[in-house]
Tab-separated table of C-alpha atoms and ligand atoms in Angstrom:
chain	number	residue	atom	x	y	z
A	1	UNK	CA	-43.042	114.969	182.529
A	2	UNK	CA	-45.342	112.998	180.340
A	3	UNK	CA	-44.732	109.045	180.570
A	4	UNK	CA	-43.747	107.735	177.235
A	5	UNK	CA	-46.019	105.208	175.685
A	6	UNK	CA	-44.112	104.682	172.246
A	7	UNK	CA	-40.922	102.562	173.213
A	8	UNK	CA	-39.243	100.706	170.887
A	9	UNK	CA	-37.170	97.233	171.441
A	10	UNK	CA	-34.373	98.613	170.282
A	11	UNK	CA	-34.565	101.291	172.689
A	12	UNK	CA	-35.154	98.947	174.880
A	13	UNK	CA	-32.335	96.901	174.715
A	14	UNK	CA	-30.010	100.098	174.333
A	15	UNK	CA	-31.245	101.000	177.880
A	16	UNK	CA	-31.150	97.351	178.816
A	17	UNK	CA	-26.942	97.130	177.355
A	18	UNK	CA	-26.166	99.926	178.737
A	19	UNK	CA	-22.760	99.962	181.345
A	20	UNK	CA	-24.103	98.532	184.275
A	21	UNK	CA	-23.372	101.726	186.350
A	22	UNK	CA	-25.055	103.753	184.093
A	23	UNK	CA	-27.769	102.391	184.328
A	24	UNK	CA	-27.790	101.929	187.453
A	25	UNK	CA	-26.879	105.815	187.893
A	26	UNK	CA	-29.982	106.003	185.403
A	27	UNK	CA	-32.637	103.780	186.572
A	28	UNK	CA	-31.864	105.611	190.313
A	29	UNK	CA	-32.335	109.279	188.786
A	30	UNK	CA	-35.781	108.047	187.232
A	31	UNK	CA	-37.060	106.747	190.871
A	32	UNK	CA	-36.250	109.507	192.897
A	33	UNK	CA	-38.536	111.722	190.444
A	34	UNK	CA	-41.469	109.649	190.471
A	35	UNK	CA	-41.095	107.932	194.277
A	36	UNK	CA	-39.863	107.907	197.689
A	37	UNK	CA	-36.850	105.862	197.352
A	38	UNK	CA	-36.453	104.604	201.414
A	39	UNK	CA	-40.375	103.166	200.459
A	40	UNK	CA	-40.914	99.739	199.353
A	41	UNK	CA	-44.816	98.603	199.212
A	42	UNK	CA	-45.026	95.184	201.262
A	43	UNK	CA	-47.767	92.231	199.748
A	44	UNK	CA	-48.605	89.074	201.161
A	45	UNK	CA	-49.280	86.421	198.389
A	46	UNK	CA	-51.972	84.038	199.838
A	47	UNK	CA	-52.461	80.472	197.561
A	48	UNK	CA	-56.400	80.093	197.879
A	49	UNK	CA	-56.505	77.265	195.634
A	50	UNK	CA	-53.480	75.327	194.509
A	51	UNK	CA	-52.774	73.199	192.200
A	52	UNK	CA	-54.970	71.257	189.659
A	53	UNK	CA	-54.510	73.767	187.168
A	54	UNK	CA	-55.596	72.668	183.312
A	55	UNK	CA	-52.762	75.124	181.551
A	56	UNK	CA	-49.270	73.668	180.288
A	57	UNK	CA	-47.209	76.763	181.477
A	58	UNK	CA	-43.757	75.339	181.516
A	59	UNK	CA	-42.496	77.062	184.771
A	60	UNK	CA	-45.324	76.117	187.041
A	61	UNK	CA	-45.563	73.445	189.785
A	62	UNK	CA	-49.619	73.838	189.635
A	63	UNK	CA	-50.270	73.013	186.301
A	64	UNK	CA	-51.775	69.068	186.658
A	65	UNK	CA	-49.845	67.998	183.593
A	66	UNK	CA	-46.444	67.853	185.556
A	67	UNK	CA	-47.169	66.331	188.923
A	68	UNK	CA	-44.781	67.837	191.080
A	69	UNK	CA	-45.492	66.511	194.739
A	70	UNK	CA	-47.254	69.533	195.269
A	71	UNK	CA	-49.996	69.217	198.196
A	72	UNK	CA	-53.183	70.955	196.586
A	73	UNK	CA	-56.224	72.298	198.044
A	74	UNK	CA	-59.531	72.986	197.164
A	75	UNK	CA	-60.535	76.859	197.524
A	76	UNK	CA	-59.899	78.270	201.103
A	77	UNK	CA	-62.963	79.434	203.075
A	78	UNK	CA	-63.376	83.449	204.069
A	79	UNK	CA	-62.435	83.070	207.516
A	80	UNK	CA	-59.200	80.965	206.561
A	81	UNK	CA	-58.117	84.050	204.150
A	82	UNK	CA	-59.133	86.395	206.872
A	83	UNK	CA	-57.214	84.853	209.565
A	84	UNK	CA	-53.943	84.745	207.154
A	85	UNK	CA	-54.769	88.540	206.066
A	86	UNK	CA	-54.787	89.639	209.717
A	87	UNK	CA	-51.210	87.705	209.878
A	88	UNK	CA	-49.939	89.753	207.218
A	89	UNK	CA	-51.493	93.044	207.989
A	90	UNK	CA	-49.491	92.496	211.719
A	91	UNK	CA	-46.285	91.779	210.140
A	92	UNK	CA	-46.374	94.982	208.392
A	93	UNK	CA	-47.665	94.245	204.861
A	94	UNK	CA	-50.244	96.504	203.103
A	95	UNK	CA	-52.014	93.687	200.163
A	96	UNK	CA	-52.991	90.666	200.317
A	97	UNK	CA	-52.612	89.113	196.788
A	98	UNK	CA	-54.937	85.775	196.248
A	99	UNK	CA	-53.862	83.317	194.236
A	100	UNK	CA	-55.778	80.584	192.666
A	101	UNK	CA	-54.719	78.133	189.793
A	102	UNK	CA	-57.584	78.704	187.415
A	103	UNK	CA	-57.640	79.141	183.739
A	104	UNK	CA	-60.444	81.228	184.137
A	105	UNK	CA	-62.936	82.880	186.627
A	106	UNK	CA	-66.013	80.874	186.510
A	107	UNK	CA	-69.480	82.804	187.734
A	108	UNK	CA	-70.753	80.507	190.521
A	109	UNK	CA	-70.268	79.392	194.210
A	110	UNK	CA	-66.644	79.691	194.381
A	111	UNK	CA	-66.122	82.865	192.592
A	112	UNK	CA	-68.914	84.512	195.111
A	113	UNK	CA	-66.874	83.012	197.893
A	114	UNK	CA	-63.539	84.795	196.624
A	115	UNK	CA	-66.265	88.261	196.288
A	116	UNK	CA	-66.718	87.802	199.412
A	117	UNK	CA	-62.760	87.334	200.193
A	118	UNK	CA	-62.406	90.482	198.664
A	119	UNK	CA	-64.981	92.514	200.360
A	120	UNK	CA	-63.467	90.805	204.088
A	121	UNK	CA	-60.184	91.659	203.767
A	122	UNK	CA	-60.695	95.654	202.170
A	123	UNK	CA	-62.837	96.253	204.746
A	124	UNK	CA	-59.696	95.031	207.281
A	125	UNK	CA	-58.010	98.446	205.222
A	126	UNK	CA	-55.553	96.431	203.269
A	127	UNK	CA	-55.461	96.628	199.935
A	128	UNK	CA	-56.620	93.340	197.663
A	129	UNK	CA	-55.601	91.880	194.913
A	130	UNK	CA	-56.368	88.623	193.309
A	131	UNK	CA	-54.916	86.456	190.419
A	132	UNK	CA	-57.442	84.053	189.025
A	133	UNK	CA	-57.028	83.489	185.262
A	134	UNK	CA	-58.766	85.119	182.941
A	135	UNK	CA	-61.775	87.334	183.391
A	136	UNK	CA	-64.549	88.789	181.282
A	137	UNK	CA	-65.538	92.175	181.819
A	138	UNK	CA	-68.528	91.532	183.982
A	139	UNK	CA	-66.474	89.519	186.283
A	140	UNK	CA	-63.800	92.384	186.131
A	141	UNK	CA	-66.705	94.289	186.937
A	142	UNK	CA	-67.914	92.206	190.200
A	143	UNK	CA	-64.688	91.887	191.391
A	144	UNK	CA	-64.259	96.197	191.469
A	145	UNK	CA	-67.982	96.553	192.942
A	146	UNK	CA	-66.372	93.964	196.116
A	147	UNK	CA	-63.958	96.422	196.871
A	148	UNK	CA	-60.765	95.069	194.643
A	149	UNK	CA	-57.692	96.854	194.656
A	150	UNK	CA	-55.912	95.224	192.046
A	151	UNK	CA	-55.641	92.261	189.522
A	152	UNK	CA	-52.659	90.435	188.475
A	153	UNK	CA	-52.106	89.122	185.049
A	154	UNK	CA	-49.130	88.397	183.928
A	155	UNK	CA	-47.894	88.604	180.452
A	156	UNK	CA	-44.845	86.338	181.317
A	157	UNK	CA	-42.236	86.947	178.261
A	158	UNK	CA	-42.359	88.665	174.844
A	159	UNK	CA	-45.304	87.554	172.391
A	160	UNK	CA	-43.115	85.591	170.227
A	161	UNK	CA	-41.499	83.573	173.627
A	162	UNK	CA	-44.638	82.766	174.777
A	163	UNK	CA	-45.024	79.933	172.403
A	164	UNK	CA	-42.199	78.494	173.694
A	165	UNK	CA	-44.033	78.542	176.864
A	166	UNK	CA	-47.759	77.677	176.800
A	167	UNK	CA	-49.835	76.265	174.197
A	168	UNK	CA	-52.681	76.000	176.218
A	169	UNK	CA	-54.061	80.199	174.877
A	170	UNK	CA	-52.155	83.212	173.297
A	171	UNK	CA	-51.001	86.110	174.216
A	172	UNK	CA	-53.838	88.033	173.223
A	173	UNK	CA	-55.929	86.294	175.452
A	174	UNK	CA	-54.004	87.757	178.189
A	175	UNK	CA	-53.945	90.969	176.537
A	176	UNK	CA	-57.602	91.175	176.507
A	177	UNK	CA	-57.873	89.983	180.477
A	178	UNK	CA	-55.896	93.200	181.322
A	179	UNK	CA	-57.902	95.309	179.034
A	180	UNK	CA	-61.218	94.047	180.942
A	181	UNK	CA	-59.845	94.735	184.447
A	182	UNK	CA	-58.779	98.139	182.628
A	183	UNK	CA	-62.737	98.991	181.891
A	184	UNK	CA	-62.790	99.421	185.772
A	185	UNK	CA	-61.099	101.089	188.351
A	186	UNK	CA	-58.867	98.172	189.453
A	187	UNK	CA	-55.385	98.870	188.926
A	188	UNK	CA	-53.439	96.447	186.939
A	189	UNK	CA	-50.574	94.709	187.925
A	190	UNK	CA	-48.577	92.618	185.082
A	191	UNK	CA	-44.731	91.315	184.561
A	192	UNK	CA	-42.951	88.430	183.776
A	193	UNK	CA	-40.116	86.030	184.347
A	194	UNK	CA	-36.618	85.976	183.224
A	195	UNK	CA	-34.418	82.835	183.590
A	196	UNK	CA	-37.262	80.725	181.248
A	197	UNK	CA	-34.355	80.518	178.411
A	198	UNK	CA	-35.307	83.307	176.781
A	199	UNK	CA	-32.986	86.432	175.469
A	200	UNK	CA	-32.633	90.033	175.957
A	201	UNK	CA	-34.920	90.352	173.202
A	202	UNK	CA	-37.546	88.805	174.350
A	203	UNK	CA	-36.943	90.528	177.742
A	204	UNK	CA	-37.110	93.419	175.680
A	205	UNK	CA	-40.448	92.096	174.111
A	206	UNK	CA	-41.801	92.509	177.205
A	207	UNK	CA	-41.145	95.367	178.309
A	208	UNK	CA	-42.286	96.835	174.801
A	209	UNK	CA	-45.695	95.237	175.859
A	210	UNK	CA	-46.022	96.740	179.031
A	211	UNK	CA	-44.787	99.792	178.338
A	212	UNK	CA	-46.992	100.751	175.465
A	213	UNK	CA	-50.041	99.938	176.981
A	214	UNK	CA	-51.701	103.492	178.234
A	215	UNK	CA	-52.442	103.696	180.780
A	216	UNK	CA	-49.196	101.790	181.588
A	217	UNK	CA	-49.670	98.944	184.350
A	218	UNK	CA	-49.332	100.401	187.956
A	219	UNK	CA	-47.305	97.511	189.353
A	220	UNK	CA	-44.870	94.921	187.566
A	221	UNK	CA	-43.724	92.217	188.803
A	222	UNK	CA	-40.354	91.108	188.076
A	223	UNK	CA	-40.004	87.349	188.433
A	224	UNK	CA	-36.702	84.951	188.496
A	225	UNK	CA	-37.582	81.573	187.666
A	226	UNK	CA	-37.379	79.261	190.172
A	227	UNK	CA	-36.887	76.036	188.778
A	228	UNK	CA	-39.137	73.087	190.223
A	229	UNK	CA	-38.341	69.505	189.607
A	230	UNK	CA	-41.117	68.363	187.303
A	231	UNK	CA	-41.668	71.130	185.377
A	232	UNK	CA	-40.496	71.498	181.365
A	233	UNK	CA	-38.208	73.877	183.243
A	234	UNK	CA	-36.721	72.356	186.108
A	235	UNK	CA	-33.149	72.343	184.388
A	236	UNK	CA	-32.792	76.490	183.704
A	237	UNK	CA	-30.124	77.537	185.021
A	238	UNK	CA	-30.844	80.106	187.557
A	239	UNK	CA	-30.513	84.201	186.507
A	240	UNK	CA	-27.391	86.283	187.909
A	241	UNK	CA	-28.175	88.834	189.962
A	242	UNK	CA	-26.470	91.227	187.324
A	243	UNK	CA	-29.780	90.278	184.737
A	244	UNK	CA	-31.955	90.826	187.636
A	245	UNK	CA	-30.900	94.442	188.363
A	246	UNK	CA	-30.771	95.316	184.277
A	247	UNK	CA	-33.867	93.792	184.214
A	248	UNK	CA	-35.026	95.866	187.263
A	249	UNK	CA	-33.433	99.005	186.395
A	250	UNK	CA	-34.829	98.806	182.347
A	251	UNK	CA	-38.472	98.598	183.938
A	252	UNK	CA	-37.671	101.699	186.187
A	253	UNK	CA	-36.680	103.736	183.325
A	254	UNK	CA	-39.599	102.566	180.658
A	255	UNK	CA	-42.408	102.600	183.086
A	256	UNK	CA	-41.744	105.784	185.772
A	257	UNK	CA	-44.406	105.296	187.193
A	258	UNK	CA	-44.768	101.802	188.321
A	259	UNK	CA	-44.503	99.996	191.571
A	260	UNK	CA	-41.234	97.509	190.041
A	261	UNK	CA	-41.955	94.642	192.269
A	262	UNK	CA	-39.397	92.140	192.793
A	263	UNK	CA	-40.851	88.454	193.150
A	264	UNK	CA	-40.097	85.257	192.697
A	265	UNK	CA	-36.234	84.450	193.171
A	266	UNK	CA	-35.338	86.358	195.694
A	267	UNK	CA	-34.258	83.295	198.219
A	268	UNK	CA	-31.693	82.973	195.363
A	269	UNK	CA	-30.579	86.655	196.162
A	270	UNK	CA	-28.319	88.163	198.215
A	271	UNK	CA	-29.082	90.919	200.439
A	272	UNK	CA	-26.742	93.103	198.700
A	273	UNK	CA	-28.159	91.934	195.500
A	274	UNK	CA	-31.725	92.987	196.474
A	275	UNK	CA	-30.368	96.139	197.853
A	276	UNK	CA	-28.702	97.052	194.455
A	277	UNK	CA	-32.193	95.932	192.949
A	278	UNK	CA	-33.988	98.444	195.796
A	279	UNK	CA	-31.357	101.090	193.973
A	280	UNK	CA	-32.315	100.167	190.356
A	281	UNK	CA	-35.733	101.010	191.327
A	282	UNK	CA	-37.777	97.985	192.669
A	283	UNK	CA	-39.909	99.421	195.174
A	284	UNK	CA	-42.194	96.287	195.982
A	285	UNK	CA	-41.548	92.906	197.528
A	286	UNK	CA	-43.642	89.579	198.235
A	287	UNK	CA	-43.541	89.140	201.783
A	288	UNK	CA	-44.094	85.508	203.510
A	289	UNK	CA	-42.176	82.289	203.278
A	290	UNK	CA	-44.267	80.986	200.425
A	291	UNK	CA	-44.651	82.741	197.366
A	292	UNK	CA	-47.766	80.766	196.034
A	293	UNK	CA	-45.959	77.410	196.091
A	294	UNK	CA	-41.841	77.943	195.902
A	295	UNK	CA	-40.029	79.631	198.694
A	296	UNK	CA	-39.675	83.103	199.651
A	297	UNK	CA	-37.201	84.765	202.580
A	298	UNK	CA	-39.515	84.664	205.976
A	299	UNK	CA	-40.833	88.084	207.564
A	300	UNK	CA	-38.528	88.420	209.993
A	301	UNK	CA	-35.778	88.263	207.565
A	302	UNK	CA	-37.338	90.984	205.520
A	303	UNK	CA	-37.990	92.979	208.363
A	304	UNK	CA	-34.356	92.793	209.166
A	305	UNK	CA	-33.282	93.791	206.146
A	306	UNK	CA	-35.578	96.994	205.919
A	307	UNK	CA	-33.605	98.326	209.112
A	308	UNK	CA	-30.359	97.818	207.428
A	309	UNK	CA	-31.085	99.543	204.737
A	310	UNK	CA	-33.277	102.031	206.235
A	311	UNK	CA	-36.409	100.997	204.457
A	312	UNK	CA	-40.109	102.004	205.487
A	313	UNK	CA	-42.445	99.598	204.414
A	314	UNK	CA	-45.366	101.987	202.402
A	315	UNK	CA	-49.171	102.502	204.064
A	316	UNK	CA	-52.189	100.921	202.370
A	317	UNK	CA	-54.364	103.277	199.952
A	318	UNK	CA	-51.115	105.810	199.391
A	319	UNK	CA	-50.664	105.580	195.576
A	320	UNK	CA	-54.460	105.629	195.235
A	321	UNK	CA	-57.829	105.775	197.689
A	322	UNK	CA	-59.337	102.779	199.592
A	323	UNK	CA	-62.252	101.400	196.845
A	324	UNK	CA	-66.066	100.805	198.262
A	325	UNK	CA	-67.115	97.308	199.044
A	326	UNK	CA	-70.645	96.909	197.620
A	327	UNK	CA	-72.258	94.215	199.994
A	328	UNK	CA	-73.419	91.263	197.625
A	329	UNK	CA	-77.415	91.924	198.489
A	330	UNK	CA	-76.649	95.278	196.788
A	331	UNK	CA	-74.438	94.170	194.095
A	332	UNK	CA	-75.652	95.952	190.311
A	333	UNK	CA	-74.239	93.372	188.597
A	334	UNK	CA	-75.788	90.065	187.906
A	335	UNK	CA	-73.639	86.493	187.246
A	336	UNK	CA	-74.310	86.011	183.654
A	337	UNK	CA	-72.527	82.642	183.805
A	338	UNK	CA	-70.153	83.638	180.696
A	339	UNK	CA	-66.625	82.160	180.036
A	340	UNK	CA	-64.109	84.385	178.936
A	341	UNK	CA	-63.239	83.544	175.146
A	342	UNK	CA	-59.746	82.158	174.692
A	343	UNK	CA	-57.838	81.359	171.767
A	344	UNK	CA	-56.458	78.020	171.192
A	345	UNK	CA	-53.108	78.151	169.766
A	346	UNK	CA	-52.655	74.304	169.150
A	347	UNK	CA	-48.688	74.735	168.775
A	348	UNK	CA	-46.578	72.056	170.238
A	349	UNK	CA	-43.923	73.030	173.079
A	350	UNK	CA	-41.273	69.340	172.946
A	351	UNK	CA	-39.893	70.492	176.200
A	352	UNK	CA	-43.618	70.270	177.389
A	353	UNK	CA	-44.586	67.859	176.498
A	354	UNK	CA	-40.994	65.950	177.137
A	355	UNK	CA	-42.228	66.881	180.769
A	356	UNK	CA	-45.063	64.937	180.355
A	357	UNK	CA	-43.818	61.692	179.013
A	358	UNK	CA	-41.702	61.933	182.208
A	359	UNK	CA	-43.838	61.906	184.452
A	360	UNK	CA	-45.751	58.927	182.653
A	361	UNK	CA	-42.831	56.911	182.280
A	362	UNK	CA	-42.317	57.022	186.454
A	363	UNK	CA	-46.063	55.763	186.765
B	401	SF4	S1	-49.202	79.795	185.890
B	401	SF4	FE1	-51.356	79.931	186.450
B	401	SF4	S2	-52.425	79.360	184.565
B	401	SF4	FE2	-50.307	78.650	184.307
B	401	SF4	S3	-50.346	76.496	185.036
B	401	SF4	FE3	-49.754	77.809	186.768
B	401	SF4	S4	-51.674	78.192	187.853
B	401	SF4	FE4	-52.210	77.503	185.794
């Protein structure tokens, strides 16, 4: 069956509405066409370099804006991210997804140091992802020569949302990250958050945005916000599981293909909820107690939970082949020191910047 590219919001939403058992019925029918349902695709999300980050997103704990007793650190070494990926790989996940609060990759020491990360750990046959900002294509290009698996970018929320969220670029700017790591044979792996205030609509938004791109993205992460104190967001109230599995079980339906991976939030979960969310069609998890800086259930607990529900946790490289790492001496493409271009929207977010005169008023 060919994947549809042209969705609609309205069809959206009429999936998204839809009795809950329906679409549950629905969203379950879709994944066992497309995947093995008792498989769920296990990544480890490392924090390379946290906090310090220039944006204003208003759900994040790194950006430097909102202070929010976070311990930082500079960029991790290789053999720090290689002992960690060994960790993981034991405990039974298959990526290792690298984190590091950055606008933007910047050609230079640090960037060949993450190459390098990359190279380490595919060569330890895991897969590797990474989630650095945003990219040019020749960076997009580096990081697929080092052996990268895929490349996280998230589009967050609907276009018109996103104002409400970060002033610091557009939309388009991440649009056009995810259509440089698209010139290559990374995979890409974008979703958002739900809980940031925003409605069905824009949850709709979204998913119009994902779901039209073509190829569509090969794994989308569905986040619940977890609200930090600090943040523009720290007073959200927190999602019911109910939005989580419509949320969940609309992605299944729109994108067939996709690895649905449920993220952030899940401490707030039961595991019944998750299970009904394993149902709906999420067939990915972050493993690890830390999921980049807010809390995430520990291994074990995952591990436990797998058994009960008779889950197999999937192989690296079985949705798509192991990639070649190029060794840097041989690398064909040269640093050419460029920053990827970046709108400047200039809007004003109050709750933002509310955040902000906060913060200043405790100094
Ligand atoms: S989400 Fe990423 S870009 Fe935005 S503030 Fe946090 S680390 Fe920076």
């Amino acid at each position: 069956m060919a994947t549809k590219h042209d969705w609609t919001k309205e069809e959206i939403l009429d999936i998204y509405n839809k009795p809950l058992m329906e679409l549950l019925y629905e969203a379950a029918t879709v994944h066992r066409q497309y995947h093995d349902p008792n498989t769920v695709q296990v990544s480890t999300l490392l924090s390379i370099k946290t906090g310090g980050c220039p944006e204003d997103c208003g759900y994040c704990p790194q950006a430097a804006r909102y202070h929010t007793n976070l311990d930082g650190n500079d960029l991790m070494s290789v053999n720090q991210v290689k002992a960690q990926a060994l960790r993981a790989k034991a405990a039974g996940s298959s990526r290792v997804c690298m984190g590091a609060a950055w606008r933007n990759v910047k050609d230079g020491e640090e960037f060949d140091n993450v190459l390098e990360m990359v190279r380490t750990i595919n060569k330890l046959e895991m897969e590797v992802c990474c989630t650095l900002g945003m990219l040019t294509e020749n960076q997009a290009q580096r990081l697929a020569e080092a052996g990268l698996y895929a490349y996280n970018h998230n589009l967050d929320t609907s276009e018109e949302y996103y104002k409400e969220v970060i002033s610091t670029r557009g939309y388009e700017d991440r649009l056009k990250t995810i259509d440089n790591v698209r010139k290559t044979n990374v995979t890409v792996c974008s979703g958002g958050i739900i809980g940031m205030g925003e409605s069905a609509d824009d949850r709709a938004g979204m998913l119009v945005a994902l779901s039209t791109l073509n190829p569509q993205p090969e794994s989308v992460p569905i986040n619940a916000l977890v609200p930090v104190e600090g943040t523009p967001m720290e007073e959200q109230e927190p999602v019911s599981i109910w939005e989580m599995v419509r949320m969940v079980a609309t992605t299944r339906i729109v994108m067939p293909e996709t690895q649905v991976r449920l993220s952030a939030g899940r401490t707030q979960m039961s595991r019944e909820g998750q299970a009904m969310c394993f149902f709906a069609g999420a067939n990915s998890i972050f493993a690890g107690d830390k999921l980049l800086t807010t809390p995430n259930p520990d291994v074990n607990e995952d591990m436990e939970m797998f058994r009960a529900l008779g889950l197999n946790p999937q192989k690296a490289f079985e949705k798509k082949e192991q990639p070649q790492s190029v060794d840097a001496e041989n690398s064909q493409f040269r640093p050419l020191g460029e920053k990827p271009k970046w709108t400047r929207p200039g809007h004003v977010i109050e709750r933002n910047l509310q955040a902000q005169e906060k913060l200043k008023s405790k100094a």
